[in-house]
mmCIF file of C-alpha atoms and ligand atoms in Angstrom:
data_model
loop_
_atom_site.group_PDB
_atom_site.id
_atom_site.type_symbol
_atom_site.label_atom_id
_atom_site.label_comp_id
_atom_site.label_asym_id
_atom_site.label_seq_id
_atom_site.Cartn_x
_atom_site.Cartn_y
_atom_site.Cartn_z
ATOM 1 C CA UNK A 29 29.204 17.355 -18.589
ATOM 2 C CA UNK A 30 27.896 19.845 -20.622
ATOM 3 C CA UNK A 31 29.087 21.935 -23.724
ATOM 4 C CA UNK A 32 27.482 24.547 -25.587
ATOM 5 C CA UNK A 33 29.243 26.438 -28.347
ATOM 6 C CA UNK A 34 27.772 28.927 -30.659
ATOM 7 C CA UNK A 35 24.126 28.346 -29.824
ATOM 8 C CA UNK A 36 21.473 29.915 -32.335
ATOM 9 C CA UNK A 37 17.558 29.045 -31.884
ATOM 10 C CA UNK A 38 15.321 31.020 -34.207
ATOM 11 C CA UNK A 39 11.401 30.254 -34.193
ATOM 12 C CA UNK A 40 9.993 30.403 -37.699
ATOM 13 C CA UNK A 41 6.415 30.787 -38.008
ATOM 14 C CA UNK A 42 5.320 31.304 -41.948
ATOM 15 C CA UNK A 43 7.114 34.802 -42.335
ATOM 16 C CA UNK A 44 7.989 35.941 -38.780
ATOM 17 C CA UNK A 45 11.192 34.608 -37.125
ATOM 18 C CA UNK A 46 12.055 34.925 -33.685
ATOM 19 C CA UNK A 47 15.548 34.796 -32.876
ATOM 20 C CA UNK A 48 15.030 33.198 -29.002
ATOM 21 C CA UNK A 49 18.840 32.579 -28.848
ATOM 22 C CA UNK A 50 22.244 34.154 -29.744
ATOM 23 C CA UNK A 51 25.168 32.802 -29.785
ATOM 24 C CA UNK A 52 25.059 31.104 -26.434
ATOM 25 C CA UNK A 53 28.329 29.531 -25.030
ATOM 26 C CA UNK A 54 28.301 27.930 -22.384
ATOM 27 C CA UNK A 55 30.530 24.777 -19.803
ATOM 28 C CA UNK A 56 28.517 23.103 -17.076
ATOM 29 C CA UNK A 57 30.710 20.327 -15.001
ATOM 30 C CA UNK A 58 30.058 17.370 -13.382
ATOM 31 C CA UNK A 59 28.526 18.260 -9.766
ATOM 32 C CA UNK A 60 28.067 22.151 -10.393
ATOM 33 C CA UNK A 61 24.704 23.752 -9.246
ATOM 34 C CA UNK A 62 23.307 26.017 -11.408
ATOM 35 C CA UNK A 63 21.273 28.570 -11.461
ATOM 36 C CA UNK A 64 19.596 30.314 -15.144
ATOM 37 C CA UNK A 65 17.705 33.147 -14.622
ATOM 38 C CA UNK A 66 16.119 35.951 -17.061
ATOM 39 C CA UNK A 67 13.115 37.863 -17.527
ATOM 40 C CA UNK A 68 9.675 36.191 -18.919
ATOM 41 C CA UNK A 69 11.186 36.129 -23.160
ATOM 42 C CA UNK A 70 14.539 36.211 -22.528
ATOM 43 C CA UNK A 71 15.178 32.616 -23.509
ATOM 44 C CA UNK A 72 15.238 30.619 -20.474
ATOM 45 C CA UNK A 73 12.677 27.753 -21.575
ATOM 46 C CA UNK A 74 14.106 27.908 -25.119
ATOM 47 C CA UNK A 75 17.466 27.094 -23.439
ATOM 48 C CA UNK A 76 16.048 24.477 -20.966
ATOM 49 C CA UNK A 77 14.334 22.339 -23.602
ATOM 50 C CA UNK A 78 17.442 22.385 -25.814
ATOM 51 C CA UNK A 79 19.360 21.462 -23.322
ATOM 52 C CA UNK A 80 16.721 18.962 -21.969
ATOM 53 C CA UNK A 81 17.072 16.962 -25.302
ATOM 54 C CA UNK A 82 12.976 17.821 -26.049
ATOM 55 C CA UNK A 83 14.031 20.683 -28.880
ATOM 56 C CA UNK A 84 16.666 21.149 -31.051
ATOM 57 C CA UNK A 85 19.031 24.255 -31.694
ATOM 58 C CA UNK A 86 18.722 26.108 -35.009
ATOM 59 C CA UNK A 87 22.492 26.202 -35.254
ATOM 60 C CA UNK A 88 25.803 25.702 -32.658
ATOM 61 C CA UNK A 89 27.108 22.788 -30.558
ATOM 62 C CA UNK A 90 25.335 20.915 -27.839
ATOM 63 C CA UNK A 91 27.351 17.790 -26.044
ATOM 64 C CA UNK A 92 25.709 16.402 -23.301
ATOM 65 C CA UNK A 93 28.148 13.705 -21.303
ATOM 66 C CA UNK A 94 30.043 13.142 -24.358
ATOM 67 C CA UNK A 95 26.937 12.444 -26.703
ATOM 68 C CA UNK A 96 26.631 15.196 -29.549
ATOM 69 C CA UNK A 97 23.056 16.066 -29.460
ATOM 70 C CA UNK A 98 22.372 17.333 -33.076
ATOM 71 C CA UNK A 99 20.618 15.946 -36.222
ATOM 72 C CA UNK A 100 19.622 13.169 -33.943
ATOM 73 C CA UNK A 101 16.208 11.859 -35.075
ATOM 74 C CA UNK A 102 12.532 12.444 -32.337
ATOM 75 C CA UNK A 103 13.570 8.807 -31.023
ATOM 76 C CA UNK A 104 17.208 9.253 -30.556
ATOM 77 C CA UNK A 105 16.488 12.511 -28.577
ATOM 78 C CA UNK A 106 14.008 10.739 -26.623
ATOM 79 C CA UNK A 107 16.684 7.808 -25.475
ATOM 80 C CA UNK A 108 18.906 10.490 -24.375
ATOM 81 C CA UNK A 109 16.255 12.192 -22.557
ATOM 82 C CA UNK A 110 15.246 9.311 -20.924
ATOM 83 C CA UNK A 111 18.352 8.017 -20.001
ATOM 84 C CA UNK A 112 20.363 11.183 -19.042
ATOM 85 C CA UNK A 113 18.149 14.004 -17.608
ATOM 86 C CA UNK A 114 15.703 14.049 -14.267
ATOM 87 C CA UNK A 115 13.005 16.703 -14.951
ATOM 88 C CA UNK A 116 11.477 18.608 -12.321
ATOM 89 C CA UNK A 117 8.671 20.547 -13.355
ATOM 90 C CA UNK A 118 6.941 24.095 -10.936
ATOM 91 C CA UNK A 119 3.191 22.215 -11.274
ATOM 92 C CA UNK A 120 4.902 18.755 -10.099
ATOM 93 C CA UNK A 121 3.126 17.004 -12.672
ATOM 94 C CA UNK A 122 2.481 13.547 -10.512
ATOM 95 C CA UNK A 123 -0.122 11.297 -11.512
ATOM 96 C CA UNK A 124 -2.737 12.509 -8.925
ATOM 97 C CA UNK A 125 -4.569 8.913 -8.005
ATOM 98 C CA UNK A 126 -1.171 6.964 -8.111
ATOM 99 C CA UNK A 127 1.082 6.240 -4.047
ATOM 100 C CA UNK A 128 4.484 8.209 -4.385
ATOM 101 C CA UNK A 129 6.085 5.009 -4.912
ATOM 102 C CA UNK A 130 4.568 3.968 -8.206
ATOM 103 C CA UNK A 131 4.951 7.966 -9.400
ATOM 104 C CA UNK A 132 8.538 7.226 -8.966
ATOM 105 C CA UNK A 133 8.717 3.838 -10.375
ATOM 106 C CA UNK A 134 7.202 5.286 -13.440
ATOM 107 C CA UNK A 135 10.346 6.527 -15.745
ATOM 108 C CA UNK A 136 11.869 2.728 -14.879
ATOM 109 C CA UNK A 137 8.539 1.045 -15.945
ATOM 110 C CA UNK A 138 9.398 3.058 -19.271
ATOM 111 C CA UNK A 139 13.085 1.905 -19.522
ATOM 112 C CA UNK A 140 11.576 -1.777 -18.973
ATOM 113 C CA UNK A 141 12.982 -2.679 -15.535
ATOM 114 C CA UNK A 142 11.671 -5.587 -14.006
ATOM 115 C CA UNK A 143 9.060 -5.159 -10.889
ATOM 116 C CA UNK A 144 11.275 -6.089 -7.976
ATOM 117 C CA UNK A 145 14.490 -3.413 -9.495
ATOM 118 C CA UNK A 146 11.616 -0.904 -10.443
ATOM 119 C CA UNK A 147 10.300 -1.031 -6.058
ATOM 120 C CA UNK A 148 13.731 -1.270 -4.706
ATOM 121 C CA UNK A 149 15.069 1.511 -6.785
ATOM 122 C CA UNK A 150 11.916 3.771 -5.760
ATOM 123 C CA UNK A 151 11.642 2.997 -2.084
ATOM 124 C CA UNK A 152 15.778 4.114 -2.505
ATOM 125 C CA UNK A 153 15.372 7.189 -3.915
ATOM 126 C CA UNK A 154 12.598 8.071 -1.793
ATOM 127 C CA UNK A 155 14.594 7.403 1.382
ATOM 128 C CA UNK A 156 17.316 10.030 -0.171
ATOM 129 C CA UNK A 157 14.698 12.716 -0.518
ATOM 130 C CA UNK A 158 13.556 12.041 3.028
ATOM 131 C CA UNK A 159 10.203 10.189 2.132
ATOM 132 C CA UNK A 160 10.485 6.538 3.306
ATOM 133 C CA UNK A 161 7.437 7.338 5.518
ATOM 134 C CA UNK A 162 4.895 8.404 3.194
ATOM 135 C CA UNK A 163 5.880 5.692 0.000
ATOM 136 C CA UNK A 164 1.798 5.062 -0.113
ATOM 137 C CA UNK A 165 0.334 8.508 0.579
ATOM 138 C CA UNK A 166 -1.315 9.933 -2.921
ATOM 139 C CA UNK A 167 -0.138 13.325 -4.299
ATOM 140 C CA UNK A 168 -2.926 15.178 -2.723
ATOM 141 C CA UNK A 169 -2.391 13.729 0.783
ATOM 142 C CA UNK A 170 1.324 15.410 0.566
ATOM 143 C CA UNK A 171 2.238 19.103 0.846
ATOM 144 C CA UNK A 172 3.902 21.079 -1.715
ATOM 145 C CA UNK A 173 7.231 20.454 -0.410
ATOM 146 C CA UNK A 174 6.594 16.810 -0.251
ATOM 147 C CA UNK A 175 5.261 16.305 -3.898
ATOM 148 C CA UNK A 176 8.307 18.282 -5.165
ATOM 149 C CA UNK A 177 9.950 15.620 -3.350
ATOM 150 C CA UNK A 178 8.317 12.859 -4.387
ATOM 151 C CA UNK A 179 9.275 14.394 -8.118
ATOM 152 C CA UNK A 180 12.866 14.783 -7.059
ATOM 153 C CA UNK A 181 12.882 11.343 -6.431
ATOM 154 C CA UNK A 182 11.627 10.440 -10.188
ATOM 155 C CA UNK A 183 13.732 12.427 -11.665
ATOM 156 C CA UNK A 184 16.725 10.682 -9.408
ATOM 157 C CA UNK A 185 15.571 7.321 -9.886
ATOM 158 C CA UNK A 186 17.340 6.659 -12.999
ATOM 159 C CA UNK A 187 20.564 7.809 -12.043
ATOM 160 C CA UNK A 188 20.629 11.030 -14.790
ATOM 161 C CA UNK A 189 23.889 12.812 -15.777
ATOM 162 C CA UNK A 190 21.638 16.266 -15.126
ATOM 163 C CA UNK A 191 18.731 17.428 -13.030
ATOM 164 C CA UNK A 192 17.081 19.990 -15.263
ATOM 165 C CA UNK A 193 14.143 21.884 -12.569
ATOM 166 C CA UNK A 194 12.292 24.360 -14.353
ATOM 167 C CA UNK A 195 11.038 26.818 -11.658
ATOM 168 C CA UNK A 196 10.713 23.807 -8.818
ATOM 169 C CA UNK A 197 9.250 26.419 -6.462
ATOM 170 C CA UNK A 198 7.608 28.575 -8.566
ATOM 171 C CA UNK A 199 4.500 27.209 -6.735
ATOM 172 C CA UNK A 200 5.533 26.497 -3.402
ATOM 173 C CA UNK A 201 5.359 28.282 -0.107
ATOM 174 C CA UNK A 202 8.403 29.827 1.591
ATOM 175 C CA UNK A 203 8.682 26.850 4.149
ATOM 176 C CA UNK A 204 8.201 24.412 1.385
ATOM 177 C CA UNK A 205 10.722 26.388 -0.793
ATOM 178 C CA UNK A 206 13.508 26.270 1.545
ATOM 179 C CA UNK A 207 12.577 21.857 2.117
ATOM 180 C CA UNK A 208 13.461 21.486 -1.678
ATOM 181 C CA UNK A 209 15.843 24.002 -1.964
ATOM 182 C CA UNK A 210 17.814 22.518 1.384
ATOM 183 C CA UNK A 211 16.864 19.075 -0.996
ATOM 184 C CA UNK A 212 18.644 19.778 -3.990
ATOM 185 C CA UNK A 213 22.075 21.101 -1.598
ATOM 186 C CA UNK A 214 22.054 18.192 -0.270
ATOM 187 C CA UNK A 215 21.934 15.962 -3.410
ATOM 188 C CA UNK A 216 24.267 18.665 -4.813
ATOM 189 C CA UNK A 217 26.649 17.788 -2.028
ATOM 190 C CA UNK A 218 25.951 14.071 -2.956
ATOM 191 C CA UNK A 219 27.624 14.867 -6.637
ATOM 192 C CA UNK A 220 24.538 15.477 -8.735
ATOM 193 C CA UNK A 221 24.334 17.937 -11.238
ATOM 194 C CA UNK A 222 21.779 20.052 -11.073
ATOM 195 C CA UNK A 223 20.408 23.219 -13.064
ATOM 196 C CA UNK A 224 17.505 25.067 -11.975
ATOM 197 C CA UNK A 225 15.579 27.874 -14.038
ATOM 198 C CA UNK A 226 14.083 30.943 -11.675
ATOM 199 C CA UNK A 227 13.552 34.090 -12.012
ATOM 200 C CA UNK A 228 13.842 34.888 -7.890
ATOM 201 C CA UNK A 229 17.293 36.178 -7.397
ATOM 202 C CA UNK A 230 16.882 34.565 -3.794
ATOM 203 C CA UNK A 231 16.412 31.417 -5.138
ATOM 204 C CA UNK A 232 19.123 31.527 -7.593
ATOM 205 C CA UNK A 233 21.515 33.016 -4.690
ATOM 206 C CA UNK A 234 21.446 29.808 -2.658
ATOM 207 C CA UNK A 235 22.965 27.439 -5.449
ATOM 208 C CA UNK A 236 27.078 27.727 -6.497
ATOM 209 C CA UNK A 237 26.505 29.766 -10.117
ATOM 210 C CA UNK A 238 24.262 32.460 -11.580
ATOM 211 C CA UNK A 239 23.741 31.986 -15.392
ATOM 212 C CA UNK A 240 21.827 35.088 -16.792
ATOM 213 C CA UNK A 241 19.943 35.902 -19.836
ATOM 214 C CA UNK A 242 18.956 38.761 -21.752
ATOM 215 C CA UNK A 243 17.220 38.575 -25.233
ATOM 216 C CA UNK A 244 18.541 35.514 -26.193
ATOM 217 C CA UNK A 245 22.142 35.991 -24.699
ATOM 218 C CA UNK A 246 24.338 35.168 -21.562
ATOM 219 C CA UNK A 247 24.933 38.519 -19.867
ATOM 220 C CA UNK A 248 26.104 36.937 -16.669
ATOM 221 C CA UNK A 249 27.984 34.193 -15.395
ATOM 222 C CA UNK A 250 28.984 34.610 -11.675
ATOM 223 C CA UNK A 251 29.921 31.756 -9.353
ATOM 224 C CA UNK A 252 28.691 32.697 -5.800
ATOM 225 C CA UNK A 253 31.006 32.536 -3.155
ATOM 226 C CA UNK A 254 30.248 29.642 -0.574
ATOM 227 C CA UNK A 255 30.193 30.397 3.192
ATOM 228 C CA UNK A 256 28.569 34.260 2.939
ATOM 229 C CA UNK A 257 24.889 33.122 3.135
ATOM 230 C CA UNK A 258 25.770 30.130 5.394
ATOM 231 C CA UNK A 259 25.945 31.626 8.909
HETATM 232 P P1 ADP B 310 7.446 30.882 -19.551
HETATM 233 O O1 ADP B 310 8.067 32.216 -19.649
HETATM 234 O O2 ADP B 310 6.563 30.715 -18.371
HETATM 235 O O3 ADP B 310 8.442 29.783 -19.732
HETATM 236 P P2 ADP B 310 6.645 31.288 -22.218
HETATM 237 O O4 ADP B 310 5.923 32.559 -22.356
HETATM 238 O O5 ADP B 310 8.085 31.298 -22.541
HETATM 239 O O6 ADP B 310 6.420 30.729 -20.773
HETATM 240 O O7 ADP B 310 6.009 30.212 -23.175
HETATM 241 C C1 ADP B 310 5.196 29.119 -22.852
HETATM 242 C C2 ADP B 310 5.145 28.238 -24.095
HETATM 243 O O8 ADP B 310 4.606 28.943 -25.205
HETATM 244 C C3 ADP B 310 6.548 27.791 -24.491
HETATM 245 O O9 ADP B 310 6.636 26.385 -24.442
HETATM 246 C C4 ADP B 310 6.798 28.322 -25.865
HETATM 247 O O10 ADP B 310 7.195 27.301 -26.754
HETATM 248 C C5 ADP B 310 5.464 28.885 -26.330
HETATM 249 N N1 ADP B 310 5.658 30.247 -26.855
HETATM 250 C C6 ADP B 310 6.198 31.293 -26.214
HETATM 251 N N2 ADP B 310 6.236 32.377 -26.982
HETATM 252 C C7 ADP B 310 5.669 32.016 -28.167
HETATM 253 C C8 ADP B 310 5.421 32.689 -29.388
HETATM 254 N N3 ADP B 310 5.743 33.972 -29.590
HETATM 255 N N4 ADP B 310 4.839 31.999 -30.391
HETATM 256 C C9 ADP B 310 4.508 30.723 -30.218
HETATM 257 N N5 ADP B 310 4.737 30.017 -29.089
HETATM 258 C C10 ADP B 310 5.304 30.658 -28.082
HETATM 259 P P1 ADP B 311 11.609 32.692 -21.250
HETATM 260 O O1 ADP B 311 11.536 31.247 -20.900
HETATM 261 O O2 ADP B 311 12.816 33.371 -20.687
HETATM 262 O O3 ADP B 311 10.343 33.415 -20.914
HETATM 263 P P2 ADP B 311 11.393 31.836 -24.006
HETATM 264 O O4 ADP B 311 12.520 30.923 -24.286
HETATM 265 O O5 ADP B 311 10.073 31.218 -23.753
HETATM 266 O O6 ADP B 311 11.814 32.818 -22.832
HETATM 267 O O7 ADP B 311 11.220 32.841 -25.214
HETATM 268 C C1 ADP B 311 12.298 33.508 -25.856
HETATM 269 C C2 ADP B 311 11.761 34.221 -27.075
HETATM 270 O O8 ADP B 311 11.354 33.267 -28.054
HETATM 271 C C3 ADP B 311 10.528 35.076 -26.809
HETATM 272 O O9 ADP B 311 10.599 36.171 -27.666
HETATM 273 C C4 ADP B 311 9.386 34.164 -27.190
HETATM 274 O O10 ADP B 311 8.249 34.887 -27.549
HETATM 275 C C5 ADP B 311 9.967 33.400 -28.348
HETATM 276 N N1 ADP B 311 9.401 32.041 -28.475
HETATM 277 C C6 ADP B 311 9.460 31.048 -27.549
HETATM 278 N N2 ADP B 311 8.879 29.932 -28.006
HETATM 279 C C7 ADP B 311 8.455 30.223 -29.261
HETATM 280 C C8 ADP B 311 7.787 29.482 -30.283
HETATM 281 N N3 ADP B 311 7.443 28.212 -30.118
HETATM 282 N N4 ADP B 311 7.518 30.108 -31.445
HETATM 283 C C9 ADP B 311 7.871 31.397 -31.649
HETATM 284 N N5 ADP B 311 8.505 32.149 -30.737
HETATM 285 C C10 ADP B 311 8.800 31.569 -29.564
#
């Protein structure tokens, strides 16, 4: 699904450069459940936003479900983005006055599918996040838990290769932490690919792989072995 080889990404601002990534290499599969995880400046969001088609690396290899994301031009990157990644964001980012239904139907409005599709394909995804009964309710007559949900379901609705979450409970309760986190197994379990940045080792403990950086580089890669946190 995904392949990154020889990664560089250096910031250049007039005379200072910041070399945010090394030499990052780096196979994520089809249906894996990922974890990245660092200290604040170690590279994380530098990594995320390459990887979520909205920057581009310095130097290296980035495939993305057999699509070679590199010298592609702002509106090439954008059709990937829009085609092949669900984002889910720690601050939600739903339109506040807008029903969870027409939040969701929003990145399908955007790929210019019809009315009828755009409803059926919401009301759909927010059944599989468990949200069929609040389709109408506005974001700020839903908890925390349920407007992560409501942006799982956007970032679902048009059937991505990748779920990139960038800290998706960074601002969420413990109760509403375990709803999404129990969320994404689940869709995990369904086959989606999913890849979550945190930096709570808790959090990254319940998904299948631990992806760590330091100063630019991978200094861990451990997949977790299923079953001992179950029971
Ligand atoms: P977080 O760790 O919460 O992801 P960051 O501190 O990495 O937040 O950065 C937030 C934003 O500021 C990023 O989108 C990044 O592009 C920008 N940024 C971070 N460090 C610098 C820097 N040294 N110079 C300019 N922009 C920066
Ligand atoms: P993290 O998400 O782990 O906090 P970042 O990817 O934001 O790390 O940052 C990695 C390094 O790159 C840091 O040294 C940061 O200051 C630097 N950096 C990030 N964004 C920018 C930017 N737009 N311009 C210059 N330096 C940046």
């Amino acid at each position: 699904m995904i392949t990154v080889k020889d990664l560089d990404k250096i910031y250049e601002n007039g005379s200072i450069a910041v070399q945010a990534l090394k030499n990052v290499n780096l196979e994520i599969n089809k249906g894996e459940f990922v974890a990245i995880t660092g200290a604040s400046g170690s590279g994380k969001s530098t990594f995320m936003n390459i990887m979520g088609c909205l920057d581009r690396a310095t130097a290296g290899l980035y495939i993305l479900d057999n699509e070679t994301i590199q010298d592609l031009s702002d509106n090439e990157l954008a059709e990937i983005r829009n085609r092949k990644i669900g984002f889910v964001f720690q601050s939600f980012n739903l339109l506040p006055r807008t029903s969870a239904l027409k939040n969701v139907e929003l990145p399908m409005m955007y790929a210019g599918i019809g009315g009828k599709e755009r409803r059926e394909r919401a009301l759909d995804a927010l059944k599989r996040v468990g949200l069929e009964d609040r389709v109408d309710h506005k974001p700020n007559e839903l908890s925390g838990g349920q407007k992560q949900r409501v942006a799982v379901a956007r970032a679902l609705v048009n059937n991505p290769a990748i779920i990139l979450a960038d800290e998706p409970t960074g601002n969420l309760d413990s109760k509403s932490t375990q709803e999404v986190m129990g969320l994404f197994k689940k869709l995990n379990d369904e086959g989606v690919t999913i890849i979550i940045v945190t930096h709570e080792q808790e959090i990254a403990e319940e998904t299948k792989r631990i992806i760590g950086f330091r100063d630019g580089e991978i200094i861990l890669d451990e997949t977790m072995k299923q079953g001992l946190k179950e029971n």
